[in-house]
mmCIF file with all atom_site columns, C-alpha atoms in Angstrom:
data_model
loop_
_atom_site.group_PDB
_atom_site.id
_atom_site.type_symbol
_atom_site.label_atom_id
_atom_site.label_alt_id
_atom_site.label_comp_id
_atom_site.label_asym_id
_atom_site.label_entity_id
_atom_site.label_seq_id
_atom_site.pdbx_PDB_ins_code
_atom_site.Cartn_x
_atom_site.Cartn_y
_atom_site.Cartn_z
_atom_site.occupancy
_atom_site.B_iso_or_equiv
_atom_site.pdbx_formal_charge
_atom_site.auth_seq_id
_atom_site.auth_comp_id
_atom_site.auth_asym_id
_atom_site.auth_atom_id
_atom_site.pdbx_PDB_model_num
ATOM 1   C CA . UNK A 1 1   ? 0.078   -0.030 0.083   1.00 49.00 ? 81  UNK A CA 1
ATOM 2   C CA . UNK A 1 2   ? 2.248   2.686  -1.247  1.00 52.00 ? 82  UNK A CA 1
ATOM 3   C CA . UNK A 1 3   ? 1.919   6.411  -1.887  1.00 53.00 ? 83  UNK A CA 1
ATOM 4   C CA . UNK A 1 4   ? 0.948   7.082  -5.324  1.00 55.00 ? 84  UNK A CA 1
ATOM 5   C CA . UNK A 1 5   ? 3.973   9.215  -6.743  1.00 55.00 ? 85  UNK A CA 1
ATOM 6   C CA . UNK A 1 6   ? 2.716   11.825 -9.342  1.00 59.00 ? 86  UNK A CA 1
ATOM 7   C CA . UNK A 1 7   ? 4.624   13.833 -11.439 1.00 68.00 ? 87  UNK A CA 1
ATOM 8   C CA . UNK A 1 8   ? 2.854   17.334 -11.489 1.00 83.00 ? 88  UNK A CA 1
ATOM 9   C CA . UNK A 1 9   ? -0.388  16.067 -10.065 1.00 92.00 ? 89  UNK A CA 1
ATOM 10  C CA . UNK A 1 10  ? -3.571  17.981 -9.760  1.00 95.00 ? 90  UNK A CA 1
ATOM 11  C CA . UNK A 1 11  ? -4.308  18.866 -6.323  1.00 97.00 ? 91  UNK A CA 1
ATOM 12  C CA . UNK A 1 12  ? -7.516  20.729 -4.842  1.00 96.00 ? 92  UNK A CA 1
ATOM 13  C CA . UNK A 1 13  ? -7.229  22.462 -1.697  1.00 94.00 ? 93  UNK A CA 1
ATOM 14  C CA . UNK A 1 14  ? -10.688 22.942 -0.043  1.00 93.00 ? 94  UNK A CA 1
ATOM 15  C CA . UNK A 1 15  ? -10.543 26.211 2.048   1.00 89.00 ? 95  UNK A CA 1
ATOM 16  C CA . UNK A 1 16  ? -13.905 27.268 2.557   1.00 83.00 ? 96  UNK A CA 1
ATOM 17  C CA . UNK A 1 17  ? -15.139 30.778 4.190   1.00 67.00 ? 97  UNK A CA 1
ATOM 18  C CA . UNK A 1 18  ? -12.334 32.670 6.108   1.00 61.00 ? 98  UNK A CA 1
ATOM 19  C CA . UNK A 1 19  ? -10.005 29.623 6.196   1.00 70.00 ? 99  UNK A CA 1
ATOM 20  C CA . UNK A 1 20  ? -8.558  30.681 2.784   1.00 77.00 ? 100 UNK A CA 1
ATOM 21  C CA . UNK A 1 21  ? -6.449  33.641 4.337   1.00 81.00 ? 101 UNK A CA 1
ATOM 22  C CA . UNK A 1 22  ? -5.843  31.632 7.543   1.00 78.00 ? 102 UNK A CA 1
ATOM 23  C CA . UNK A 1 23  ? -4.410  28.595 5.449   1.00 86.00 ? 103 UNK A CA 1
ATOM 24  C CA . UNK A 1 24  ? -2.285  30.836 3.134   1.00 84.00 ? 104 UNK A CA 1
ATOM 25  C CA . UNK A 1 25  ? -0.526  32.903 5.815   1.00 87.00 ? 105 UNK A CA 1
ATOM 26  C CA . UNK A 1 26  ? 0.036   30.019 8.309   1.00 89.00 ? 106 UNK A CA 1
ATOM 27  C CA . UNK A 1 27  ? 0.973   27.092 5.848   1.00 91.00 ? 107 UNK A CA 1
ATOM 28  C CA . UNK A 1 28  ? 2.498   29.377 3.398   1.00 92.00 ? 108 UNK A CA 1
ATOM 29  C CA . UNK A 1 29  ? 5.798   27.223 3.021   1.00 93.00 ? 109 UNK A CA 1
ATOM 30  C CA . UNK A 1 30  ? 3.853   23.804 2.050   1.00 93.00 ? 110 UNK A CA 1
ATOM 31  C CA . UNK A 1 31  ? 1.756   25.828 -0.249  1.00 93.00 ? 111 UNK A CA 1
ATOM 32  C CA . UNK A 1 32  ? 4.771   27.148 -2.173  1.00 93.00 ? 112 UNK A CA 1
ATOM 33  C CA . UNK A 1 33  ? 6.178   23.767 -2.347  1.00 93.00 ? 113 UNK A CA 1
ATOM 34  C CA . UNK A 1 34  ? 3.075   22.393 -3.956  1.00 93.00 ? 114 UNK A CA 1
ATOM 35  C CA . UNK A 1 35  ? 2.728   25.178 -6.294  1.00 92.00 ? 115 UNK A CA 1
ATOM 36  C CA . UNK A 1 36  ? 6.077   24.051 -7.691  1.00 92.00 ? 116 UNK A CA 1
ATOM 37  C CA . UNK A 1 37  ? 5.454   20.505 -7.609  1.00 91.00 ? 117 UNK A CA 1
ATOM 38  C CA . UNK A 1 38  ? 2.030   20.256 -8.814  1.00 93.00 ? 118 UNK A CA 1
ATOM 39  C CA . UNK A 1 39  ? -0.957  22.097 -10.190 1.00 94.00 ? 119 UNK A CA 1
ATOM 40  C CA . UNK A 1 40  ? -2.439  23.141 -7.050  1.00 95.00 ? 120 UNK A CA 1
ATOM 41  C CA . UNK A 1 41  ? -6.025  24.923 -7.154  1.00 94.00 ? 121 UNK A CA 1
ATOM 42  C CA . UNK A 1 42  ? -7.289  26.451 -4.001  1.00 93.00 ? 122 UNK A CA 1
ATOM 43  C CA . UNK A 1 43  ? -11.225 26.594 -3.889  1.00 93.00 ? 123 UNK A CA 1
ATOM 44  C CA . UNK A 1 44  ? -13.434 28.578 -1.624  1.00 91.00 ? 124 UNK A CA 1
ATOM 45  C CA . UNK A 1 45  ? -16.801 27.638 -2.441  1.00 91.00 ? 125 UNK A CA 1
ATOM 46  C CA . UNK A 1 46  ? -18.982 24.479 -2.759  1.00 91.00 ? 126 UNK A CA 1
ATOM 47  C CA . UNK A 1 47  ? -19.637 25.130 -6.363  1.00 93.00 ? 127 UNK A CA 1
ATOM 48  C CA . UNK A 1 48  ? -15.883 25.383 -7.167  1.00 94.00 ? 128 UNK A CA 1
ATOM 49  C CA . UNK A 1 49  ? -15.311 22.354 -4.996  1.00 94.00 ? 129 UNK A CA 1
ATOM 50  C CA . UNK A 1 50  ? -17.865 20.127 -6.949  1.00 94.00 ? 130 UNK A CA 1
ATOM 51  C CA . UNK A 1 51  ? -16.564 21.341 -10.430 1.00 95.00 ? 131 UNK A CA 1
ATOM 52  C CA . UNK A 1 52  ? -12.655 20.788 -9.513  1.00 96.00 ? 132 UNK A CA 1
ATOM 53  C CA . UNK A 1 53  ? -12.729 17.458 -7.180  1.00 95.00 ? 133 UNK A CA 1
ATOM 54  C CA . UNK A 1 54  ? -13.439 15.257 -10.283 1.00 94.00 ? 134 UNK A CA 1
ATOM 55  C CA . UNK A 1 55  ? -10.643 16.645 -12.185 1.00 94.00 ? 135 UNK A CA 1
ATOM 56  C CA . UNK A 1 56  ? -8.026  16.061 -9.392  1.00 95.00 ? 136 UNK A CA 1
ATOM 57  C CA . UNK A 1 57  ? -5.553  13.519 -8.328  1.00 95.00 ? 137 UNK A CA 1
ATOM 58  C CA . UNK A 1 58  ? -5.634  14.551 -4.665  1.00 96.00 ? 138 UNK A CA 1
ATOM 59  C CA . UNK A 1 59  ? -8.172  16.727 -2.649  1.00 97.00 ? 139 UNK A CA 1
ATOM 60  C CA . UNK A 1 60  ? -6.565  18.219 0.531   1.00 96.00 ? 140 UNK A CA 1
ATOM 61  C CA . UNK A 1 61  ? -9.257  19.332 3.226   1.00 94.00 ? 141 UNK A CA 1
ATOM 62  C CA . UNK A 1 62  ? -7.372  22.145 4.626   1.00 90.00 ? 142 UNK A CA 1
ATOM 63  C CA . UNK A 1 63  ? -10.197 23.030 6.942   1.00 81.00 ? 143 UNK A CA 1
ATOM 64  C CA . UNK A 1 64  ? -12.825 21.381 9.133   1.00 84.00 ? 144 UNK A CA 1
ATOM 65  C CA . UNK A 1 65  ? -15.712 23.337 7.751   1.00 81.00 ? 145 UNK A CA 1
ATOM 66  C CA . UNK A 1 66  ? -16.748 20.572 5.222   1.00 85.00 ? 146 UNK A CA 1
ATOM 67  C CA . UNK A 1 67  ? -16.265 17.887 7.980   1.00 90.00 ? 147 UNK A CA 1
ATOM 68  C CA . UNK A 1 68  ? -18.349 19.810 10.611  1.00 86.00 ? 148 UNK A CA 1
ATOM 69  C CA . UNK A 1 69  ? -21.232 20.623 8.189   1.00 85.00 ? 149 UNK A CA 1
ATOM 70  C CA . UNK A 1 70  ? -21.129 17.389 5.915   1.00 85.00 ? 150 UNK A CA 1
ATOM 71  C CA . UNK A 1 71  ? -24.416 15.915 6.995   1.00 81.00 ? 151 UNK A CA 1
ATOM 72  C CA . UNK A 1 72  ? -26.177 19.112 6.249   1.00 84.00 ? 152 UNK A CA 1
ATOM 73  C CA . UNK A 1 73  ? -28.094 19.505 3.006   1.00 85.00 ? 153 UNK A CA 1
ATOM 74  C CA . UNK A 1 74  ? -25.761 22.181 1.632   1.00 82.00 ? 154 UNK A CA 1
ATOM 75  C CA . UNK A 1 75  ? -22.712 20.127 1.973   1.00 87.00 ? 155 UNK A CA 1
ATOM 76  C CA . UNK A 1 76  ? -23.991 16.419 1.665   1.00 89.00 ? 156 UNK A CA 1
ATOM 77  C CA . UNK A 1 77  ? -23.672 16.205 -2.084  1.00 90.00 ? 157 UNK A CA 1
ATOM 78  C CA . UNK A 1 78  ? -19.981 17.414 -1.612  1.00 92.00 ? 158 UNK A CA 1
ATOM 79  C CA . UNK A 1 79  ? -19.333 14.839 0.787   1.00 92.00 ? 159 UNK A CA 1
ATOM 80  C CA . UNK A 1 80  ? -20.596 12.142 -1.580  1.00 92.00 ? 160 UNK A CA 1
ATOM 81  C CA . UNK A 1 81  ? -18.241 13.596 -4.224  1.00 93.00 ? 161 UNK A CA 1
ATOM 82  C CA . UNK A 1 82  ? -15.460 13.100 -1.906  1.00 94.00 ? 162 UNK A CA 1
ATOM 83  C CA . UNK A 1 83  ? -16.204 9.603  -1.008  1.00 94.00 ? 163 UNK A CA 1
ATOM 84  C CA . UNK A 1 84  ? -16.728 8.764  -4.584  1.00 94.00 ? 164 UNK A CA 1
ATOM 85  C CA . UNK A 1 85  ? -13.195 10.549 -5.243  1.00 94.00 ? 165 UNK A CA 1
ATOM 86  C CA . UNK A 1 86  ? -11.431 7.986  -2.994  1.00 95.00 ? 166 UNK A CA 1
ATOM 87  C CA . UNK A 1 87  ? -13.540 4.750  -3.206  1.00 95.00 ? 167 UNK A CA 1
ATOM 88  C CA . UNK A 1 88  ? -14.334 4.476  -6.760  1.00 93.00 ? 168 UNK A CA 1
ATOM 89  C CA . UNK A 1 89  ? -12.157 6.780  -8.738  1.00 92.00 ? 169 UNK A CA 1
ATOM 90  C CA . UNK A 1 90  ? -9.040  5.759  -6.773  1.00 91.00 ? 170 UNK A CA 1
ATOM 91  C CA . UNK A 1 91  ? -7.719  9.290  -5.721  1.00 95.00 ? 171 UNK A CA 1
ATOM 92  C CA . UNK A 1 92  ? -6.535  10.552 -2.573  1.00 96.00 ? 172 UNK A CA 1
ATOM 93  C CA . UNK A 1 93  ? -8.241  12.616 0.258   1.00 97.00 ? 173 UNK A CA 1
ATOM 94  C CA . UNK A 1 94  ? -5.652  14.088 2.402   1.00 97.00 ? 174 UNK A CA 1
ATOM 95  C CA . UNK A 1 95  ? -7.039  15.993 6.013   1.00 96.00 ? 175 UNK A CA 1
ATOM 96  C CA . UNK A 1 96  ? -3.915  18.575 6.677   1.00 95.00 ? 176 UNK A CA 1
ATOM 97  C CA . UNK A 1 97  ? -3.142  22.187 7.368   1.00 92.00 ? 177 UNK A CA 1
ATOM 98  C CA . UNK A 1 98  ? -5.740  23.908 9.243   1.00 89.00 ? 178 UNK A CA 1
ATOM 99  C CA . UNK A 1 99  ? -8.141  20.914 9.631   1.00 90.00 ? 179 UNK A CA 1
ATOM 100 C CA . UNK A 1 100 ? -7.170  19.624 12.566  1.00 90.00 ? 180 UNK A CA 1
ATOM 101 C CA . UNK A 1 101 ? -7.067  22.910 14.537  1.00 88.00 ? 181 UNK A CA 1
ATOM 102 C CA . UNK A 1 102 ? -10.477 23.982 13.835  1.00 84.00 ? 182 UNK A CA 1
ATOM 103 C CA . UNK A 1 103 ? -12.532 20.446 13.245  1.00 88.00 ? 183 UNK A CA 1
ATOM 104 C CA . UNK A 1 104 ? -15.410 19.596 15.746  1.00 85.00 ? 184 UNK A CA 1
ATOM 105 C CA . UNK A 1 105 ? -14.619 16.317 17.371  1.00 82.00 ? 185 UNK A CA 1
ATOM 106 C CA . UNK A 1 106 ? -17.927 14.528 16.982  1.00 88.00 ? 186 UNK A CA 1
ATOM 107 C CA . UNK A 1 107 ? -18.221 15.451 13.513  1.00 91.00 ? 187 UNK A CA 1
ATOM 108 C CA . UNK A 1 108 ? -14.967 14.192 12.640  1.00 93.00 ? 188 UNK A CA 1
ATOM 109 C CA . UNK A 1 109 ? -15.931 10.696 13.901  1.00 94.00 ? 189 UNK A CA 1
ATOM 110 C CA . UNK A 1 110 ? -19.034 10.822 11.792  1.00 93.00 ? 190 UNK A CA 1
ATOM 111 C CA . UNK A 1 111 ? -17.029 11.731 8.606   1.00 94.00 ? 191 UNK A CA 1
ATOM 112 C CA . UNK A 1 112 ? -14.852 8.930  9.177   1.00 95.00 ? 192 UNK A CA 1
ATOM 113 C CA . UNK A 1 113 ? -17.786 6.378  9.197   1.00 95.00 ? 193 UNK A CA 1
ATOM 114 C CA . UNK A 1 114 ? -19.113 8.032  6.000   1.00 93.00 ? 194 UNK A CA 1
ATOM 115 C CA . UNK A 1 115 ? -15.681 7.209  4.611   1.00 94.00 ? 195 UNK A CA 1
ATOM 116 C CA . UNK A 1 116 ? -15.669 3.786  6.044   1.00 94.00 ? 196 UNK A CA 1
ATOM 117 C CA . UNK A 1 117 ? -12.506 4.122  8.121   1.00 95.00 ? 197 UNK A CA 1
ATOM 118 C CA . UNK A 1 118 ? -12.700 2.782  11.682  1.00 95.00 ? 198 UNK A CA 1
ATOM 119 C CA . UNK A 1 119 ? -10.836 6.073  13.039  1.00 96.00 ? 199 UNK A CA 1
ATOM 120 C CA . UNK A 1 120 ? -11.983 8.194  15.897  1.00 95.00 ? 200 UNK A CA 1
ATOM 121 C CA . UNK A 1 121 ? -10.784 11.637 17.271  1.00 94.00 ? 201 UNK A CA 1
ATOM 122 C CA . UNK A 1 122 ? -8.461  11.770 20.172  1.00 92.00 ? 202 UNK A CA 1
ATOM 123 C CA . UNK A 1 123 ? -7.506  14.657 21.946  1.00 91.00 ? 203 UNK A CA 1
ATOM 124 C CA . UNK A 1 124 ? -4.796  17.478 21.247  1.00 91.00 ? 204 UNK A CA 1
ATOM 125 C CA . UNK A 1 125 ? -1.585  16.232 22.700  1.00 87.00 ? 205 UNK A CA 1
ATOM 126 C CA . UNK A 1 126 ? 1.775   17.951 22.795  1.00 87.00 ? 206 UNK A CA 1
ATOM 127 C CA . UNK A 1 127 ? 4.532   15.213 22.689  1.00 83.00 ? 207 UNK A CA 1
ATOM 128 C CA . UNK A 1 128 ? 7.510   13.523 21.248  1.00 87.00 ? 208 UNK A CA 1
ATOM 129 C CA . UNK A 1 129 ? 6.432   11.681 18.335  1.00 89.00 ? 209 UNK A CA 1
ATOM 130 C CA . UNK A 1 130 ? 8.249   8.681  16.595  1.00 89.00 ? 210 UNK A CA 1
ATOM 131 C CA . UNK A 1 131 ? 8.314   7.140  13.364  1.00 91.00 ? 211 UNK A CA 1
ATOM 132 C CA . UNK A 1 132 ? 7.106   3.684  13.311  1.00 86.00 ? 212 UNK A CA 1
ATOM 133 C CA . UNK A 1 133 ? 9.664   1.004  12.169  1.00 68.00 ? 213 UNK A CA 1
ATOM 134 C CA . UNK A 1 134 ? 7.232   -0.231 9.156   1.00 71.00 ? 214 UNK A CA 1
ATOM 135 C CA . UNK A 1 135 ? 5.578   2.897  7.742   1.00 65.00 ? 215 UNK A CA 1
ATOM 136 C CA . UNK A 1 136 ? 2.716   2.176  5.251   1.00 63.00 ? 216 UNK A CA 1
ATOM 137 C CA . UNK A 1 137 ? 3.952   1.087  1.791   1.00 61.00 ? 217 UNK A CA 1
ATOM 138 C CA . UNK A 1 138 ? 7.621   1.972  3.365   1.00 68.00 ? 218 UNK A CA 1
ATOM 139 C CA . UNK A 1 139 ? 7.079   5.334  1.985   1.00 77.00 ? 219 UNK A CA 1
ATOM 140 C CA . UNK A 1 140 ? 7.817   7.424  5.077   1.00 84.00 ? 220 UNK A CA 1
ATOM 141 C CA . UNK A 1 141 ? 10.968  5.589  6.227   1.00 76.00 ? 221 UNK A CA 1
ATOM 142 C CA . UNK A 1 142 ? 13.482  8.230  5.678   1.00 81.00 ? 222 UNK A CA 1
ATOM 143 C CA . UNK A 1 143 ? 11.692  11.070 7.464   1.00 87.00 ? 223 UNK A CA 1
ATOM 144 C CA . UNK A 1 144 ? 12.877  11.971 10.934  1.00 88.00 ? 224 UNK A CA 1
ATOM 145 C CA . UNK A 1 145 ? 12.500  9.363  13.573  1.00 89.00 ? 225 UNK A CA 1
ATOM 146 C CA . UNK A 1 146 ? 11.327  11.835 16.067  1.00 89.00 ? 226 UNK A CA 1
ATOM 147 C CA . UNK A 1 147 ? 9.904   15.348 16.342  1.00 89.00 ? 227 UNK A CA 1
ATOM 148 C CA . UNK A 1 148 ? 8.203   17.303 18.926  1.00 89.00 ? 228 UNK A CA 1
ATOM 149 C CA . UNK A 1 149 ? 4.628   18.576 17.983  1.00 88.00 ? 229 UNK A CA 1
ATOM 150 C CA . UNK A 1 150 ? 1.061   19.659 19.280  1.00 91.00 ? 230 UNK A CA 1
ATOM 151 C CA . UNK A 1 151 ? -1.246  17.581 17.250  1.00 92.00 ? 231 UNK A CA 1
ATOM 152 C CA . UNK A 1 152 ? -4.884  16.358 17.258  1.00 94.00 ? 232 UNK A CA 1
ATOM 153 C CA . UNK A 1 153 ? -4.535  12.756 17.793  1.00 94.00 ? 233 UNK A CA 1
ATOM 154 C CA . UNK A 1 154 ? -6.549  9.754  16.437  1.00 95.00 ? 234 UNK A CA 1
ATOM 155 C CA . UNK A 1 155 ? -7.703  6.469  17.975  1.00 95.00 ? 235 UNK A CA 1
ATOM 156 C CA . UNK A 1 156 ? -8.369  3.302  15.987  1.00 94.00 ? 236 UNK A CA 1
ATOM 157 C CA . UNK A 1 157 ? -5.604  3.531  13.566  1.00 94.00 ? 237 UNK A CA 1
ATOM 158 C CA . UNK A 1 158 ? -4.405  0.018  12.823  1.00 92.00 ? 238 UNK A CA 1
ATOM 159 C CA . UNK A 1 159 ? -0.641  -0.326 13.425  1.00 88.00 ? 239 UNK A CA 1
ATOM 160 C CA . UNK A 1 160 ? 0.194   -0.816 9.810   1.00 89.00 ? 240 UNK A CA 1
ATOM 161 C CA . UNK A 1 161 ? -1.481  2.520  8.723   1.00 92.00 ? 241 UNK A CA 1
ATOM 162 C CA . UNK A 1 162 ? 0.351   4.517  11.363  1.00 92.00 ? 242 UNK A CA 1
ATOM 163 C CA . UNK A 1 163 ? 3.126   6.796  10.450  1.00 93.00 ? 243 UNK A CA 1
ATOM 164 C CA . UNK A 1 164 ? 3.980   8.654  13.501  1.00 92.00 ? 244 UNK A CA 1
ATOM 165 C CA . UNK A 1 165 ? 3.123   7.499  17.173  1.00 89.00 ? 245 UNK A CA 1
ATOM 166 C CA . UNK A 1 166 ? 3.815   8.434  20.844  1.00 83.00 ? 246 UNK A CA 1
ATOM 167 C CA . UNK A 1 167 ? 7.523   8.312  21.887  1.00 77.00 ? 247 UNK A CA 1
ATOM 168 C CA . UNK A 1 168 ? 8.856   5.140  23.626  1.00 68.00 ? 248 UNK A CA 1
ATOM 169 C CA . UNK A 1 169 ? 8.017   6.424  27.066  1.00 56.00 ? 249 UNK A CA 1
ATOM 170 C CA . UNK A 1 170 ? 4.232   7.017  26.274  1.00 55.00 ? 250 UNK A CA 1
ATOM 171 C CA . UNK A 1 171 ? 1.675   4.356  26.927  1.00 51.00 ? 251 UNK A CA 1
ATOM 172 C CA . UNK A 1 172 ? -0.940  6.388  25.027  1.00 59.00 ? 252 UNK A CA 1
ATOM 173 C CA . UNK A 1 173 ? -2.444  4.352  22.033  1.00 74.00 ? 253 UNK A CA 1
ATOM 174 C CA . UNK A 1 174 ? -2.771  7.204  19.655  1.00 88.00 ? 254 UNK A CA 1
ATOM 175 C CA . UNK A 1 175 ? -1.431  8.482  16.362  1.00 93.00 ? 255 UNK A CA 1
ATOM 176 C CA . UNK A 1 176 ? -0.873  11.928 14.858  1.00 93.00 ? 256 UNK A CA 1
ATOM 177 C CA . UNK A 1 177 ? -0.462  10.889 11.137  1.00 94.00 ? 257 UNK A CA 1
ATOM 178 C CA . UNK A 1 178 ? -1.751  8.123  9.313   1.00 95.00 ? 258 UNK A CA 1
ATOM 179 C CA . UNK A 1 179 ? -2.359  6.602  5.642   1.00 95.00 ? 259 UNK A CA 1
ATOM 180 C CA . UNK A 1 180 ? -4.561  3.968  4.602   1.00 94.00 ? 260 UNK A CA 1
ATOM 181 C CA . UNK A 1 181 ? -6.276  2.482  1.659   1.00 94.00 ? 261 UNK A CA 1
ATOM 182 C CA . UNK A 1 182 ? -9.810  2.841  1.297   1.00 95.00 ? 262 UNK A CA 1
ATOM 183 C CA . UNK A 1 183 ? -11.722 1.312  -1.701  1.00 94.00 ? 263 UNK A CA 1
ATOM 184 C CA . UNK A 1 184 ? -9.514  1.919  -4.875  1.00 94.00 ? 264 UNK A CA 1
ATOM 185 C CA . UNK A 1 185 ? -8.114  5.247  -3.061  1.00 96.00 ? 265 UNK A CA 1
ATOM 186 C CA . UNK A 1 186 ? -6.219  6.388  -0.214  1.00 96.00 ? 266 UNK A CA 1
ATOM 187 C CA . UNK A 1 187 ? -6.757  8.576  2.832   1.00 97.00 ? 267 UNK A CA 1
ATOM 188 C CA . UNK A 1 188 ? -4.237  10.441 4.774   1.00 96.00 ? 268 UNK A CA 1
ATOM 189 C CA . UNK A 1 189 ? -4.386  12.354 7.915   1.00 97.00 ? 269 UNK A CA 1
ATOM 190 C CA . UNK A 1 190 ? -1.680  14.848 9.343   1.00 96.00 ? 270 UNK A CA 1
ATOM 191 C CA . UNK A 1 191 ? -2.691  16.035 12.779  1.00 94.00 ? 271 UNK A CA 1
ATOM 192 C CA . UNK A 1 192 ? -0.138  18.662 13.346  1.00 93.00 ? 272 UNK A CA 1
ATOM 193 C CA . UNK A 1 193 ? -1.619  21.787 14.707  1.00 91.00 ? 273 UNK A CA 1
ATOM 194 C CA . UNK A 1 194 ? 1.102   23.946 13.702  1.00 89.00 ? 274 UNK A CA 1
ATOM 195 C CA . UNK A 1 195 ? 3.311   24.167 10.577  1.00 90.00 ? 275 UNK A CA 1
ATOM 196 C CA . UNK A 1 196 ? 6.655   22.691 10.765  1.00 90.00 ? 276 UNK A CA 1
ATOM 197 C CA . UNK A 1 197 ? 9.464   20.966 8.436   1.00 91.00 ? 277 UNK A CA 1
ATOM 198 C CA . UNK A 1 198 ? 8.096   17.624 9.526   1.00 91.00 ? 278 UNK A CA 1
ATOM 199 C CA . UNK A 1 199 ? 4.445   18.611 8.753   1.00 92.00 ? 279 UNK A CA 1
ATOM 200 C CA . UNK A 1 200 ? 5.295   19.870 5.442   1.00 93.00 ? 280 UNK A CA 1
ATOM 201 C CA . UNK A 1 201 ? 7.324   16.684 4.658   1.00 92.00 ? 281 UNK A CA 1
ATOM 202 C CA . UNK A 1 202 ? 4.289   14.392 5.533   1.00 93.00 ? 282 UNK A CA 1
ATOM 203 C CA . UNK A 1 203 ? 2.067   16.453 3.375   1.00 95.00 ? 283 UNK A CA 1
ATOM 204 C CA . UNK A 1 204 ? 4.346   16.362 0.331   1.00 93.00 ? 284 UNK A CA 1
ATOM 205 C CA . UNK A 1 205 ? 4.937   12.600 0.764   1.00 92.00 ? 285 UNK A CA 1
ATOM 206 C CA . UNK A 1 206 ? 1.200   11.981 0.869   1.00 93.00 ? 286 UNK A CA 1
ATOM 207 C CA . UNK A 1 207 ? 0.526   13.838 -2.082  1.00 94.00 ? 287 UNK A CA 1
ATOM 208 C CA . UNK A 1 208 ? 3.233   11.882 -3.908  1.00 89.00 ? 288 UNK A CA 1
ATOM 209 C CA . UNK A 1 209 ? 5.639   14.605 -4.855  1.00 87.00 ? 289 UNK A CA 1
ATOM 210 C CA . UNK A 1 210 ? 8.151   14.095 -2.407  1.00 70.00 ? 290 UNK A CA 1
ATOM 211 C CA . UNK A 1 211 ? 10.383  11.288 -3.547  1.00 54.00 ? 291 UNK A CA 1
ATOM 212 C CA . UNK A 1 212 ? 12.085  8.674  -1.377  1.00 45.00 ? 292 UNK A CA 1
ATOM 213 C CA . UNK A 1 213 ? 15.934  8.972  -0.920  1.00 43.00 ? 293 UNK A CA 1
ATOM 214 C CA . UNK A 1 214 ? 17.006  5.666  -2.570  1.00 38.00 ? 294 UNK A CA 1
ATOM 215 C CA . UNK A 1 215 ? 19.946  5.259  0.074   1.00 38.00 ? 295 UNK A CA 1
ATOM 216 C CA . UNK A 1 216 ? 17.542  5.384  2.844   1.00 37.00 ? 296 UNK A CA 1
ATOM 217 C CA . UNK A 1 217 ? 14.768  3.079  3.962   1.00 37.00 ? 297 UNK A CA 1
ATOM 218 C CA . UNK A 1 218 ? 12.266  2.476  6.671   1.00 38.00 ? 298 UNK A CA 1
ATOM 219 C CA . UNK A 1 219 ? 14.894  0.217  8.245   1.00 37.00 ? 299 UNK A CA 1
ATOM 220 C CA . UNK A 1 220 ? 16.467  3.301  9.436   1.00 40.00 ? 300 UNK A CA 1
ATOM 221 C CA . UNK A 1 221 ? 13.496  3.993  11.613  1.00 38.00 ? 301 UNK A CA 1
ATOM 222 C CA . UNK A 1 222 ? 12.858  2.691  15.344  1.00 41.00 ? 302 UNK A CA 1
ATOM 223 C CA . UNK A 1 223 ? 10.136  0.891  16.899  1.00 40.00 ? 303 UNK A CA 1
ATOM 224 C CA . UNK A 1 224 ? 11.813  -0.288 20.101  1.00 38.00 ? 304 UNK A CA 1
#
């Protein structure tokens, strides 16, 4: 279950309402990278999203607005398009950037259920996080072994789908980043609340635009 490698993929970033300025200001570095490596389109209305998503390889849910309102009539059609995008079209849905900072917890659990994923929302936690020794598809193996971040954690993530988990001294069964296959496509989660070099690297890797260093492998990470 590897991350699809794309050269110049079409990426749609959903940044509805006032979240557009928030994402552009705070997550400017990763957006600059995506602009240089892909065809990035930032959409700010439901209508724009409905038109752009079917033409894209990857959708980044950059805010929690869609998740918080996914069951309301105004958003239900968009939710269906996102599910189709992953399950049947074999594309990628990534929840990242400002999503974890603003999403409502009960609605996130319900959104995961709609997608058919057994994940659930945990708590905001500031901790040292370590890379699992056998990352999904081996595609994250050359990232940093450990870093510190405040993040919205998830429960219910299978170990084979986890990317970063609590440090060695923690007994918390949570993850802050995950990658899983859903239907024909993939869903990723980057729970980092604040931008960082590692959060940016995770987003780029899940978008398939950041290649592995052939001299490094997931055998360099640690699971002790």
